[in-house]
Short mmCIF file of C-alpha atoms in Angstrom, two decimals:
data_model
loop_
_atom_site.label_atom_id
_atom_site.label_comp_id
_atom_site.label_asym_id
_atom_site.label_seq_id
_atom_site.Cartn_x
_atom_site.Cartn_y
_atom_site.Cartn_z
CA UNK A 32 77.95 54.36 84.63
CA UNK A 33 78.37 52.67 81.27
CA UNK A 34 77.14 54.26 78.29
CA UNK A 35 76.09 51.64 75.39
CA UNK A 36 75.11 53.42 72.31
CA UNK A 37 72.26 51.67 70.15
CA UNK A 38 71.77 50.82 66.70
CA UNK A 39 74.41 50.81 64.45
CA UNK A 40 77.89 52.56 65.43
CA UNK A 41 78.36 56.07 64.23
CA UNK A 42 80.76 55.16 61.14
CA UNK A 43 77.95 53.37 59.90
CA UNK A 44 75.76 56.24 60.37
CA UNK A 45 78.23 58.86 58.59
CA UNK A 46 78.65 56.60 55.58
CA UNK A 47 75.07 56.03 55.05
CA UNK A 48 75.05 60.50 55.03
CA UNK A 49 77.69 60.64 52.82
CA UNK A 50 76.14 57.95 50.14
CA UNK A 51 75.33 59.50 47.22
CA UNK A 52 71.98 59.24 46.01
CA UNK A 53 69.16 60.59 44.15
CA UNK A 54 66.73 59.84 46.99
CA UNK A 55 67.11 63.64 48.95
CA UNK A 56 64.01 62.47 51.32
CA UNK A 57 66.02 59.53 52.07
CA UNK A 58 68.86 61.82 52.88
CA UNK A 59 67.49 64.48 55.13
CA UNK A 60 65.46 61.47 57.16
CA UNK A 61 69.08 60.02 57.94
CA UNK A 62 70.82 63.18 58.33
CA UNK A 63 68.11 63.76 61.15
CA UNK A 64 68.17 60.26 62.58
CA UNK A 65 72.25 60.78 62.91
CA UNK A 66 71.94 64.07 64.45
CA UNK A 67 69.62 62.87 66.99
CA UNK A 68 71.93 60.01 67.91
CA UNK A 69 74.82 62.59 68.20
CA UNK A 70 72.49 65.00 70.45
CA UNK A 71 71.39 61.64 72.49
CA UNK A 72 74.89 60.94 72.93
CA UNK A 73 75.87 64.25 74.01
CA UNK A 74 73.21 63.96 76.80
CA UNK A 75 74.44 60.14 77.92
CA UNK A 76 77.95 62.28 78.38
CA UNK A 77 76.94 65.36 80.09
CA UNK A 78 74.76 62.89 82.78
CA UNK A 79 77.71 60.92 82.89
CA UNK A 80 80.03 64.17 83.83
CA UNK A 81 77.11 64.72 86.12
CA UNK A 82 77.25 61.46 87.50
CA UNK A 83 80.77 61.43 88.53
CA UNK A 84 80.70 64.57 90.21
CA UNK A 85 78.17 63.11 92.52
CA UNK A 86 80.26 59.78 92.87
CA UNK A 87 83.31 62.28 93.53
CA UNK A 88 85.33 60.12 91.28
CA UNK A 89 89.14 60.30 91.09
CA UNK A 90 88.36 62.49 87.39
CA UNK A 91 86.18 64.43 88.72
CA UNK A 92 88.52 65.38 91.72
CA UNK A 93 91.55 66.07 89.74
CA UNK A 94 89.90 67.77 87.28
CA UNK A 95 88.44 70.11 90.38
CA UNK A 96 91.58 70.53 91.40
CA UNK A 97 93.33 71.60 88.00
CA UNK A 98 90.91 74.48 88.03
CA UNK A 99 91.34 75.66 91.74
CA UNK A 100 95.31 75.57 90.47
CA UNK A 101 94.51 77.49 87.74
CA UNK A 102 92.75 79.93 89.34
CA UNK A 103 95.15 80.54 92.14
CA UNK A 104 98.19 80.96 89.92
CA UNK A 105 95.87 83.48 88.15
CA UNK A 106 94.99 85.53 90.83
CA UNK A 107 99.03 85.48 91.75
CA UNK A 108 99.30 87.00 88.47
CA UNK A 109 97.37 89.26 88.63
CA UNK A 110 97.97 90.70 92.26
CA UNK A 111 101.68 91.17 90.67
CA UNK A 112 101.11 93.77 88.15
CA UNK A 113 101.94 96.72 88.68
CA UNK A 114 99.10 99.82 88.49
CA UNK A 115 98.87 101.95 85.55
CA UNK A 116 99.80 105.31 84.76
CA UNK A 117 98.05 108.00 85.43
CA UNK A 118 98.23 111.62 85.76
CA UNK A 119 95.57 112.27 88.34
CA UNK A 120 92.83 115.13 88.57
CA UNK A 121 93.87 115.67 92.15
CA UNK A 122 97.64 115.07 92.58
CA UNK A 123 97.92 115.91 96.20
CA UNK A 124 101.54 115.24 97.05
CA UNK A 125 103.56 115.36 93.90
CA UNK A 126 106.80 116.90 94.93
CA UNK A 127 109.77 115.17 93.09
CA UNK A 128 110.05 117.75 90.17
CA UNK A 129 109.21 120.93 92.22
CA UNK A 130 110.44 124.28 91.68
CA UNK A 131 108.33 126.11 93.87
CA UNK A 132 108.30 126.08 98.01
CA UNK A 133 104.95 126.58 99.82
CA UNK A 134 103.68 126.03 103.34
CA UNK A 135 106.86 123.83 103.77
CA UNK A 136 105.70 121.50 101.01
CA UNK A 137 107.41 121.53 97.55
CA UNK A 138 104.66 121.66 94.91
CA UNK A 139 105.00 121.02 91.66
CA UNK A 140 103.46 124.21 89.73
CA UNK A 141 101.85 121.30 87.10
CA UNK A 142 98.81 122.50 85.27
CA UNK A 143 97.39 119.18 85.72
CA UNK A 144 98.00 119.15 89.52
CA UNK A 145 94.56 120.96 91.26
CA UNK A 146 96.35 121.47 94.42
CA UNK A 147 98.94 123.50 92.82
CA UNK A 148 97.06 125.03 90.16
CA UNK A 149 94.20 126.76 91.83
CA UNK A 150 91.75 127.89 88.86
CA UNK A 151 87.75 127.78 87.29
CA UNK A 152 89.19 124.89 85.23
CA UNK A 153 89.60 122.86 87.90
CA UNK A 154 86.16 123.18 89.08
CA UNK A 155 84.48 123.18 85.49
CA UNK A 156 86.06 119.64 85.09
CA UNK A 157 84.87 118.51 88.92
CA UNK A 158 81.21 119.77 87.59
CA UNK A 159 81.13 117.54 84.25
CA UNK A 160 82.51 114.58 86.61
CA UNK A 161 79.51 115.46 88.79
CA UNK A 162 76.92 115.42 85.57
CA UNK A 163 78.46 111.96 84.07
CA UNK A 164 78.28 110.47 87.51
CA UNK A 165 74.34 111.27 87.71
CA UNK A 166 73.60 110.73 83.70
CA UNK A 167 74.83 107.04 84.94
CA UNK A 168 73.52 106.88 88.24
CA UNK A 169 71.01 109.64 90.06
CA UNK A 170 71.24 113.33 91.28
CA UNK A 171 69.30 112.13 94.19
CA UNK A 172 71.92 113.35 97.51
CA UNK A 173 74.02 114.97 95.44
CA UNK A 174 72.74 118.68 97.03
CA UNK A 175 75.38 119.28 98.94
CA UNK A 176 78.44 117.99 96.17
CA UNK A 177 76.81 119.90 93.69
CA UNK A 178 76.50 123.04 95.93
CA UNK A 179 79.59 122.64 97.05
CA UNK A 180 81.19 122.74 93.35
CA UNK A 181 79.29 125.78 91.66
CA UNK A 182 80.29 127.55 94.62
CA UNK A 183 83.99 126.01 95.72
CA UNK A 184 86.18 129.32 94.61
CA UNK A 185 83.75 131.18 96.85
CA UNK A 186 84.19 128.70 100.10
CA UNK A 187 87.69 128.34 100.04
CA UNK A 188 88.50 132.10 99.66
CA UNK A 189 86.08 133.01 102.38
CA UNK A 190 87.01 129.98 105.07
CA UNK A 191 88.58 131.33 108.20
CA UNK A 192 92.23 130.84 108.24
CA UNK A 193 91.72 128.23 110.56
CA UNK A 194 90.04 125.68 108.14
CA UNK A 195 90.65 126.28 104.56
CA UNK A 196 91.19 123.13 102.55
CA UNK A 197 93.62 123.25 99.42
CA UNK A 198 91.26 121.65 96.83
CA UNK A 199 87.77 120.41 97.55
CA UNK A 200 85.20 121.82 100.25
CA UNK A 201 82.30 119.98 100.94
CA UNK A 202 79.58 122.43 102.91
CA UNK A 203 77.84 122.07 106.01
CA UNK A 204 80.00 118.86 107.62
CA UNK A 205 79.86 119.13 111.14
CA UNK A 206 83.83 121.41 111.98
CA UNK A 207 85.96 120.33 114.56
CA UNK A 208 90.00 119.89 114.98
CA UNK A 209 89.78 116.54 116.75
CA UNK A 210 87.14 113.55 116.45
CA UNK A 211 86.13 111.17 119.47
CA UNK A 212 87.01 107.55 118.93
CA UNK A 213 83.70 106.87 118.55
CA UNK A 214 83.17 108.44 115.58
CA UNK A 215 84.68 105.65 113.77
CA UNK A 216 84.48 103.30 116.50
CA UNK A 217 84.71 99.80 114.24
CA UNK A 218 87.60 100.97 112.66
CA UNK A 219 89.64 102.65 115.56
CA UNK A 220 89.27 99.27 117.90
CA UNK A 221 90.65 97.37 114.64
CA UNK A 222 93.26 99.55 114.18
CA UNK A 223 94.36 98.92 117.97
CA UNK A 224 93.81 95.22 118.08
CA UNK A 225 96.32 94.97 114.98
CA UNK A 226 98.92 97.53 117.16
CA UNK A 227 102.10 95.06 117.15
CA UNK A 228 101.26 93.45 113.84
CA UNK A 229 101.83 96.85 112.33
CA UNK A 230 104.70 97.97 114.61
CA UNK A 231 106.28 94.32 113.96
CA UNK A 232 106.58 94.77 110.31
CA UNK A 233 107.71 98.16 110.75
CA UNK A 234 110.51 97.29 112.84
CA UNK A 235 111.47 94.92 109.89
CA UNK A 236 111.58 97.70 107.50
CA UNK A 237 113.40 100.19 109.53
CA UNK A 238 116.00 97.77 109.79
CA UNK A 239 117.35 99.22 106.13
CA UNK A 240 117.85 102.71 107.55
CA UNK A 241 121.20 100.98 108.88
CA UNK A 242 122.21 102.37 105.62
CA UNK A 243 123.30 105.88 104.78
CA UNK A 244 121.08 106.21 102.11
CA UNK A 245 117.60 106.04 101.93
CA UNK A 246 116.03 102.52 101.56
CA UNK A 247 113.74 101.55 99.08
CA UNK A 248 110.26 102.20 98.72
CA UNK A 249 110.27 105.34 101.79
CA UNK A 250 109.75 109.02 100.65
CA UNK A 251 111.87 112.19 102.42
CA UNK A 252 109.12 115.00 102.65
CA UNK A 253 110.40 118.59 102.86
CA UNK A 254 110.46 120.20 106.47
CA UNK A 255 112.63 123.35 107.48
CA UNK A 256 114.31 121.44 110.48
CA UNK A 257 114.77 117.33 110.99
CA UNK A 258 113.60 114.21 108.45
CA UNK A 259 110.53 113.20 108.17
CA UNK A 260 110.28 109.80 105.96
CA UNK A 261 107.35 108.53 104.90
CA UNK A 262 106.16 104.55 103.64
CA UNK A 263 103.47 104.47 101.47
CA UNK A 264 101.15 101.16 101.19
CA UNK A 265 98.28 103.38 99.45
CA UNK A 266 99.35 106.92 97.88
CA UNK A 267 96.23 108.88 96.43
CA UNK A 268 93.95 106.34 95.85
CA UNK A 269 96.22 103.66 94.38
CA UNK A 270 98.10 101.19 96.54
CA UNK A 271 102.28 100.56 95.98
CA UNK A 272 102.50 96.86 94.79
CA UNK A 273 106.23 96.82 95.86
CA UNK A 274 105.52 98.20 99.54
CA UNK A 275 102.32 96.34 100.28
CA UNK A 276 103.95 93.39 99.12
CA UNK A 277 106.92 93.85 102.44
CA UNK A 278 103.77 94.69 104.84
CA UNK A 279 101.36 91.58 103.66
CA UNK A 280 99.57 91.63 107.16
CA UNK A 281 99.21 95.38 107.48
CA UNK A 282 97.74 95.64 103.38
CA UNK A 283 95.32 93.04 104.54
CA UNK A 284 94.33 94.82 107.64
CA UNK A 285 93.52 98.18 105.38
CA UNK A 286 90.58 95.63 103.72
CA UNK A 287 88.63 95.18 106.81
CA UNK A 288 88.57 98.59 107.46
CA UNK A 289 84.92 99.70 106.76
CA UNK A 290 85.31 103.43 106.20
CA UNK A 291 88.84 103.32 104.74
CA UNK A 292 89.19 105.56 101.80
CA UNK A 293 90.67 103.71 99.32
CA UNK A 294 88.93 104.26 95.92
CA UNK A 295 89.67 108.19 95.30
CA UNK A 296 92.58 110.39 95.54
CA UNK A 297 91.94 111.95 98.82
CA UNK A 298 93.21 108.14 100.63
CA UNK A 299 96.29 107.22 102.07
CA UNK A 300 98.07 104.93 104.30
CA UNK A 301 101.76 105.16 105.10
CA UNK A 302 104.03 105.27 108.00
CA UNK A 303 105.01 108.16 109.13
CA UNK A 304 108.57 108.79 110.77
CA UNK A 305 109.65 111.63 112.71
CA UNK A 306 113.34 112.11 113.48
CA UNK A 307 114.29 113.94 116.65
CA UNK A 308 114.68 117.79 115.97
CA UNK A 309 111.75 117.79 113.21
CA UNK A 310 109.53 120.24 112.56
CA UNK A 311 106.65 120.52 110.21
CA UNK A 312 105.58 123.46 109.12
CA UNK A 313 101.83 124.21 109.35
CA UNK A 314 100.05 123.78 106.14
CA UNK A 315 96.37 122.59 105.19
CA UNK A 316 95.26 119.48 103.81
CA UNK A 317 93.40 119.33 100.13
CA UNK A 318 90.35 118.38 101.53
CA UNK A 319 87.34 118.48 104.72
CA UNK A 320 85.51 114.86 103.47
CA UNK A 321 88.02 112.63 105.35
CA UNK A 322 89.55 112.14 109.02
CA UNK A 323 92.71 111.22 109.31
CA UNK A 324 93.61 108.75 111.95
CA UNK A 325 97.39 108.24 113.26
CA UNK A 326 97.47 104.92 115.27
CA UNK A 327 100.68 105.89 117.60
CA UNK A 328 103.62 103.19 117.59
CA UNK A 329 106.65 104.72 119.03
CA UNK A 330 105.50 107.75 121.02
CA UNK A 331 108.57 109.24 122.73
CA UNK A 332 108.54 112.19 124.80
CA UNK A 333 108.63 115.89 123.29
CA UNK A 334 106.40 114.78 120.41
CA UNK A 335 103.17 116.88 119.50
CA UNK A 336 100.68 117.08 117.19
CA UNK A 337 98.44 120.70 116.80
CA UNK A 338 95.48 121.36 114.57
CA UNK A 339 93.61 124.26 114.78
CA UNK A 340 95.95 125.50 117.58
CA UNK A 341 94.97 123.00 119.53
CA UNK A 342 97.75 120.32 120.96
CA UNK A 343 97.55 116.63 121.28
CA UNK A 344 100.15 113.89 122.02
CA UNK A 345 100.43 110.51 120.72
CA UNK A 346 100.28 107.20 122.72
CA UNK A 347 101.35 103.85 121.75
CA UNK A 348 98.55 101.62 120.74
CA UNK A 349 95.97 104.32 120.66
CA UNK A 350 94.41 105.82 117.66
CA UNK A 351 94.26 110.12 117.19
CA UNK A 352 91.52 111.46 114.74
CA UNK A 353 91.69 114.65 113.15
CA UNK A 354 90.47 116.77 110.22
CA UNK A 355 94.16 117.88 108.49
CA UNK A 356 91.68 120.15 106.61
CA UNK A 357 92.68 122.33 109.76
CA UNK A 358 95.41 124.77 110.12
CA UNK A 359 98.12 121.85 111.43
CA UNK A 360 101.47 121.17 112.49
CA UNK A 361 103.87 118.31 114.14
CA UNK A 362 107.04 118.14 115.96
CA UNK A 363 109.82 116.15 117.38
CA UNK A 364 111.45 117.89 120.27
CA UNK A 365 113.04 115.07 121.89
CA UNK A 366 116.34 113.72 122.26
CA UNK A 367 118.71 111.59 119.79
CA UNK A 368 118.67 108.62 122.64
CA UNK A 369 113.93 108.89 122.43
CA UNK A 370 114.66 107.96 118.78
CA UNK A 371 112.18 108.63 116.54
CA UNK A 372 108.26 109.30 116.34
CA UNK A 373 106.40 106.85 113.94
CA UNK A 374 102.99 106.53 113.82
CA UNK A 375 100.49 104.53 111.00
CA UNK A 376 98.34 107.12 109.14
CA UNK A 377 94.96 106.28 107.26
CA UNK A 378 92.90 108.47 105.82
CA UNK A 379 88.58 107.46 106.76
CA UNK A 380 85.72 109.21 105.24
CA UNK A 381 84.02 111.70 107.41
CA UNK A 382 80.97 110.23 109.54
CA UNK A 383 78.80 112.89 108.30
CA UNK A 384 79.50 112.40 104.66
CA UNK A 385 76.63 109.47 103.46
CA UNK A 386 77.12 106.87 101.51
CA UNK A 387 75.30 108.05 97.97
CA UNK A 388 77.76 110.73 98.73
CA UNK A 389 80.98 108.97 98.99
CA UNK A 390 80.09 107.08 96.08
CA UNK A 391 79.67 110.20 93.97
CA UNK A 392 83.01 111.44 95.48
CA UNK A 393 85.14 108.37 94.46
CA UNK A 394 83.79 108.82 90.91
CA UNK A 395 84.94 112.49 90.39
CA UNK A 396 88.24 112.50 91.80
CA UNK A 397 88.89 108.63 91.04
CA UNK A 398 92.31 108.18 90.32
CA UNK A 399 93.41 109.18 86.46
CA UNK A 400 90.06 111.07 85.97
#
């Protein structure tokens, strides 16, 4: 398409505005004539843009193409950075500057840490979370959070000692150590599908332990017998750039995931290595709104897992769901030659907590609030 503009060319046009005269009529009549010509022009050009698009001329396409390049190397960028700062309302399993020793965990004795520092400040600040959530959104199902709140100091001092969650209670979930696969059936059958995709890039990453010290990007937790490493992709709520970026396939996988909690600090997913002669000590997990799910990939003999006094054993390929809420423990009593027990851990909301809930949930103890 040719554009041909009539009448005289647009110099002519912009001299006869900038004439001087006496005749301000005259004037504003050519002032509008020239704008019109510069408004019919700007039409010809956008129908000519328009036009090629439709031909799928060569500008067209490599002008497409600039901005798909642009927009990629953006999105590299961006996936890059690192994640900000923050001191969270919920750290659950701060334990690098620890003086104190509790339930075999190190805790930190931080005032801003709620699992460490048990007091009505902690749930005065979970209520005005609660309020801003539903001044932006609704109180409509928020009964039970809002219950379970105003009343929190009284449920976790009178839980039985078999259940008694370290920082949030939510009443009247369904109680049990152990879920059926079926309770997060989507999830679980994902989870096994991707079995040697996980265990594959595990292998790679164990391959550093060749070392004497410990390789980048795994954590040593406190037990009183053994090692017991840990390999964070997600950590409270907040995924680990570095480590996600030497499990691509697995950090993908933890996006299809439908119940995956990954927007609070109650979510994780790590490997989790046992070393033969470990032994955790029991302890309680901060919360009763999530299941955790271990999908076993080395599962040697001598390795079990008990919550609520009840034992379980892993098996390669095969998913175990439990509520860590639950008075729970795990050893390693097998030989140097089993090597050692490693499983993938996620943490997945609760089938009985709804979604209005969740929602609510992710906004009180989102990460940094």
């Amino acid at each position: 398409t040719v554009w041909v503009p009539s009448g005289p060319p647009r110099t002519d046009r912009l001299t006869l505005l900038h004439t001087p005269s006496n005749n301000s009529p005259k004037m504003s009549l050519e002032w509008l004539v020239a704008w019109g010509w510069s408004l019919d022009g700007l039409r010809d050009c956008i129908a000519t843009g328009i036009q090629s698009v439709r031909d799928c001329d060569t500008t067209a396409v490599v002008t497409v193409a600039c901005l798909l390049v642009l927009f990629v190397w953006y999105c590299y960028h961006v996936g890059r950075e690192q994640p900000r700062p923050y001191v969270s309302v919920n750290s659950l399993m701060q334990a690098a500057d620890a003086n104190g020793l509790q339930n075999g965990y190190v805790y930190c004795q931080s005032p801003e840490c709620v699992r460490c520092a048990h007091n009505e400040g902690l749930n005065q600040k979970l209520y005005h979370n609660l309020q801003e959530y539903a001044k932006r959104y609704s109180w409509s199902g928020m009964g039970r959070i809002h219950k379970g709140i105003r009343e929190q100091g009284r449920y976790l001092n009178s839980r039985p000692s078999i259940q008694k969650p370290e920082v949030f209670f939510l009443p009247d979930l369904p109680t049990t150590p152990y879920f059926s696969r079926d309770a997060q059936k989507h999830d679980v059958e994902l989870l096994e599908r991707s079995f040697q995709t996980i265990l594959c890039e595990f292998e790679t990453l164990y391959k550093a332990f060749s070392n004497c010290s410990l390789p980048q990007g795994w954590k040593m937790n406190s037990t009183p017998s053994g090692e017991w490493f840990t390999y964070y992709l997600v950590n409270q709520g907040v995924c680990v750039p570095r480590n996600c970026r030497k499990c691509p396939r697995t950090y993908r996988l933890l996006g299809s995931l439908r119940t995956c909690i990954g927007n609070n600090v109650f979510g994780n997913a790590c490997i989790s290595v046992l070393s033969p002669g470990t032994v955790i000590t029991e302890h309680y997990g901060p919360t009763n709104i999530r299941i955790r799910c271990h999908l076993g990939l080395k599962t040697p003999n001598g390795c079990e897992l008990v919550v609520g006094g009840e034992p379980q054993c892993w098996a390669e390929g095969r998913c175990l769901l439990f509520d860590d809420s639950f008075l729970h423990t795990a050893f390693h009593e097998g030989s140097a030659e089993d090597g050692p027990r490693v499983v993938f851990m996620v943490d997945l909301w609760h089938p009985n907590v709804a979604a209005a809930e969740r929602q609510a949930l992710d906004f009180i103890f989102a990460p940094g609030r």
